[in-house]
C-alpha positions as YAML, in Angstrom:
chain: A
units: angstrom
residues:
- id: 1
  name: MET
  ca: [-0.53, -11.11, -18.62]
- id: 2
  name: PRO
  ca: [2.66, -10.53, -17.72]
- id: 3
  name: GLY
  ca: [2.47, -8.16, -14.39]
- id: 4
  name: ARG
  ca: [3.96, -4.89, -16.63]
- id: 5
  name: GLU
  ca: [0.69, -5.13, -18.40]
- id: 6
  name: GLU
  ca: [-1.65, -5.24, -15.47]
- id: 7
  name: LEU
  ca: [0.47, -2.70, -13.63]
- id: 8
  name: PRO
  ca: [-1.95, -0.42, -10.96]
- id: 9
  name: SER
  ca: [-2.16, 2.86, -11.20]
- id: 10
  name: THR
  ca: [-0.66, 3.72, -7.88]
- id: 11
  name: VAL
  ca: [2.55, 1.33, -8.20]
- id: 12
  name: ALA
  ca: [3.01, 3.07, -11.86]
- id: 13
  name: ARG
  ca: [3.79, 6.13, -10.28]
- id: 14
  name: SER
  ca: [6.01, 4.58, -8.06]
- id: 15
  name: SER
  ca: [9.41, 3.98, -8.04]
- id: 16
  name: GLN
  ca: [11.32, 1.61, -10.33]
- id: 17
  name: LYS
  ca: [11.95, -0.85, -7.44]
- id: 18
  name: ALA
  ca: [8.28, -0.75, -6.32]
- id: 19
  name: GLN
  ca: [7.21, -1.39, -9.51]
- id: 20
  name: ASP
  ca: [9.89, -4.40, -10.45]
- id: 21
  name: THR
  ca: [9.42, -5.90, -7.18]
- id: 22
  name: TRP
  ca: [4.98, -5.68, -7.94]
- id: 23
  name: ILE
  ca: [5.62, -7.11, -11.00]
- id: 24
  name: LYS
  ca: [8.49, -9.61, -10.21]
- id: 25
  name: THR
  ca: [5.85, -11.01, -7.35]
- id: 26
  name: HIS
  ca: [2.85, -10.95, -9.81]
- id: 27
  name: ASP
  ca: [4.33, -12.72, -12.30]
- id: 28
  name: SER
  ca: [5.33, -15.52, -9.66]
- id: 29
  name: ALA
  ca: [1.76, -16.09, -8.71]
- id: 30
  name: VAL
  ca: [0.70, -16.56, -11.60]
- id: 31
  name: GLU
  ca: [2.71, -18.95, -12.27]
- id: 32
  name: SER
  ca: [1.84, -20.80, -9.08]
- id: 33
  name: TYR
  ca: [-2.01, -19.87, -8.93]
- id: 34
  name: GLY
  ca: [-3.08, -18.83, -12.52]
- id: 35
  name: GLU
  ca: [-4.09, -15.57, -13.75]
- id: 36
  name: GLY
  ca: [-6.38, -13.75, -11.52]
- id: 37
  name: GLU
  ca: [-7.33, -12.32, -8.34]
- id: 38
  name: ARG
  ca: [-5.00, -13.64, -5.71]
- id: 39
  name: ALA
  ca: [-2.27, -12.53, -8.30]
- id: 40
  name: HIS
  ca: [-2.67, -9.73, -7.73]
- id: 41
  name: ARG
  ca: [-2.91, -10.18, -3.61]
- id: 42
  name: THR
  ca: [-0.21, -11.39, -3.54]
- id: 43
  name: ALA
  ca: [1.78, -9.25, -5.55]
- id: 44
  name: PHE
  ca: [0.54, -5.95, -3.15]
- id: 45
  name: ALA
  ca: [1.28, -8.49, -0.21]
- id: 46
  name: ALA
  ca: [5.02, -8.24, -1.03]
- id: 47
  name: LEU
  ca: [4.80, -4.82, -2.13]
- id: 48
  name: LYS
  ca: [3.43, -4.05, 1.32]
- id: 49
  name: HIS
  ca: [6.20, -5.77, 2.71]
- id: 50
  name: SER
  ca: [8.37, -3.36, 2.02]
- id: 51
  name: PHE
  ca: [6.45, 0.18, 0.83]
- id: 52
  name: GLU
  ca: [3.79, 2.00, 2.19]
- id: 53
  name: LYS
  ca: [0.57, 3.94, 0.32]
- id: 54
  name: VAL
  ca: [1.47, 7.36, 0.17]
- id: 55
  name: GLY
  ca: [-1.44, 9.51, -1.41]
- id: 56
  name: ASP
  ca: [-1.42, 8.54, -5.20]
- id: 57
  name: HIS
  ca: [1.77, 5.66, -5.21]
- id: 58
  name: TRP
  ca: [4.25, 3.58, -2.27]
- id: 59
  name: GLU
  ca: [6.97, 4.88, -1.46]
- id: 60
  name: PRO
  ca: [9.79, 3.09, 0.99]
- id: 61
  name: LYS
  ca: [8.74, 1.96, 4.43]
- id: 62
  name: GLU
  ca: [11.30, 2.94, 7.25]
- id: 63
  name: GLU
  ca: [11.39, -0.37, 8.27]
- id: 64
  name: LYS
  ca: [10.50, -3.54, 5.88]
- id: 65
  name: GLY
  ca: [7.78, -6.63, 7.89]
- id: 66
  name: PRO
  ca: [3.92, -6.58, 7.84]
- id: 67
  name: SER
  ca: [1.81, -3.69, 7.32]
- id: 68
  name: ASP
  ca: [-0.98, -4.47, 9.16]
- id: 69
  name: ALA
  ca: [-2.93, -7.49, 11.18]
- id: 70
  name: GLN
  ca: [-3.50, -9.01, 7.91]
- id: 71
  name: ALA
  ca: [-0.49, -9.30, 6.64]
- id: 72
  name: GLU
  ca: [0.85, -10.59, 9.42]
- id: 73
  name: ARG
  ca: [-0.86, -13.60, 8.77]
- id: 74
  name: GLY
  ca: [1.72, -14.83, 6.23]
- id: 75
  name: THR
  ca: [-0.85, -15.83, 3.45]
- id: 76
  name: PRO
  ca: [-2.34, -13.27, 0.99]
- id: 77
  name: ALA
  ca: [-6.41, -14.25, 1.65]
- id: 78
  name: ARG
  ca: [-9.13, -11.83, 1.89]
- id: 79
  name: GLY
  ca: [-9.98, -10.12, 4.86]
- id: 80
  name: GLU
  ca: [-9.82, -5.65, 5.68]
- id: 81
  name: THR
  ca: [-6.50, -4.43, 5.39]
- id: 82
  name: ALA
  ca: [-5.11, -0.97, 6.13]
- id: 83
  name: GLY
  ca: [-5.32, -0.16, 1.94]
- id: 84
  name: GLY
  ca: [-1.38, -0.06, 1.83]
- id: 85
  name: VAL
  ca: [-0.99, 2.16, 4.96]
- id: 86
  name: ASP
  ca: [1.88, 1.18, 7.29]
- id: 87
  name: ALA
  ca: [-0.30, 0.40, 10.26]
- id: 88
  name: ASN
  ca: [2.65, -1.00, 12.42]
- id: 89
  name: ALA
  ca: [4.30, 1.78, 12.17]
- id: 90
  name: SER
  ca: [4.47, 4.27, 14.97]
- id: 91
  name: LYS
  ca: [1.94, 7.18, 15.96]
- id: 92
  name: GLU
  ca: [4.93, 9.63, 15.31]
- id: 93
  name: HIS
  ca: [5.22, 7.77, 11.43]
- id: 94
  name: LEU
  ca: [1.80, 8.14, 10.76]
- id: 95
  name: TYR
  ca: [0.96, 11.97, 11.78]
- id: 96
  name: GLY
  ca: [4.13, 12.61, 10.31]
- id: 97
  name: ILE
  ca: [1.96, 11.51, 6.80]
- id: 98
  name: ALA
  ca: [-0.98, 12.92, 8.13]
- id: 99
  name: GLN
  ca: [1.13, 16.08, 8.06]
- id: 100
  name: ARG
  ca: [2.64, 15.81, 4.55]
- id: 101
  name: LEU
  ca: [-1.40, 14.62, 2.78]
- id: 102
  name: GLU
  ca: [-2.30, 17.40, 4.81]
- id: 103
  name: ILE
  ca: [-4.95, 15.98, 7.25]
- id: 104
  name: GLU
  ca: [-7.45, 17.80, 9.16]
- id: 105
  name: GLY
  ca: [-7.46, 17.07, 13.04]
- id: 106
  name: ARG
  ca: [-4.59, 14.79, 12.80]
- id: 107
  name: SER
  ca: [-2.98, 16.17, 16.70]
- id: 108
  name: ARG
  ca: [-5.98, 15.06, 18.48]
- id: 109
  name: MET
  ca: [-6.33, 11.64, 16.44]
- id: 110
  name: SER
  ca: [-5.29, 8.43, 17.78]
- id: 111
  name: LYS
  ca: [-2.82, 5.77, 16.01]
- id: 112
  name: ASP
  ca: [-6.31, 3.76, 14.79]
- id: 113
  name: GLU
  ca: [-8.05, 6.94, 13.44]
- id: 114
  name: LEU
  ca: [-4.45, 8.24, 11.87]
- id: 115
  name: VAL
  ca: [-4.77, 5.32, 10.25]
- id: 116
  name: GLU
  ca: [-8.48, 5.74, 8.31]
- id: 117
  name: ALA
  ca: [-7.59, 8.76, 7.81]
- id: 118
  name: ILE
  ca: [-4.77, 8.57, 5.86]
- id: 119
  name: GLN
  ca: [-5.99, 5.26, 3.75]
- id: 120
  name: LYS
  ca: [-9.02, 7.64, 2.94]
- id: 121
  name: ALA
  ca: [-6.72, 10.72, 2.01]
- id: 122
  name: ASN
  ca: [-4.42, 7.93, -0.03]
- id: 123
  name: ASP
  ca: [-8.20, 6.73, -1.49]
- id: 124
  name: ARG
  ca: [-8.96, 10.18, -2.46]
- id: 125
  name: ALA
  ca: [-5.40, 10.85, -4.36]
- id: 126
  name: THR
  ca: [-5.46, 7.96, -6.26]
- id: 127
  name: ALA
  ca: [-8.93, 8.89, -7.36]
- id: 128
  name: LYS
  ca: [-8.17, 12.60, -8.16]
- id: 129
  name: ALA
  ca: [-4.91, 10.65, -10.15]
- id: 130
  name: ARG
  ca: [-7.14, 8.82, -12.33]
- id: 131
  name: SER
  ca: [-9.53, 11.42, -13.38]
...
């Protein structure tokens, strides 16, 4: 099935460039691997290279590159990810995202705690947008 028909809601609420990145990669992965989870993981891996999830949508990253340890491995495989949070960004950048998402207690959080808090806030925003 073409990627445009399977576009996840968070990507659909994002810029055209984010949508095009996901669709192009998904469709290419379907040709290589067939329909299914692997094509979706591959599309999200490509998206996370240039975009980060902020709330219920994806925004361009300040610097392109892998977003977390899972992405640094280079092959989309099952495993823990930061859920679209750019865990490789600076603590200051993560603090700014946490501020935009109105995460309480952010000033006392470590970088890892900020990543986890942003991921939870993103999940809540996505669930809220779906309802």
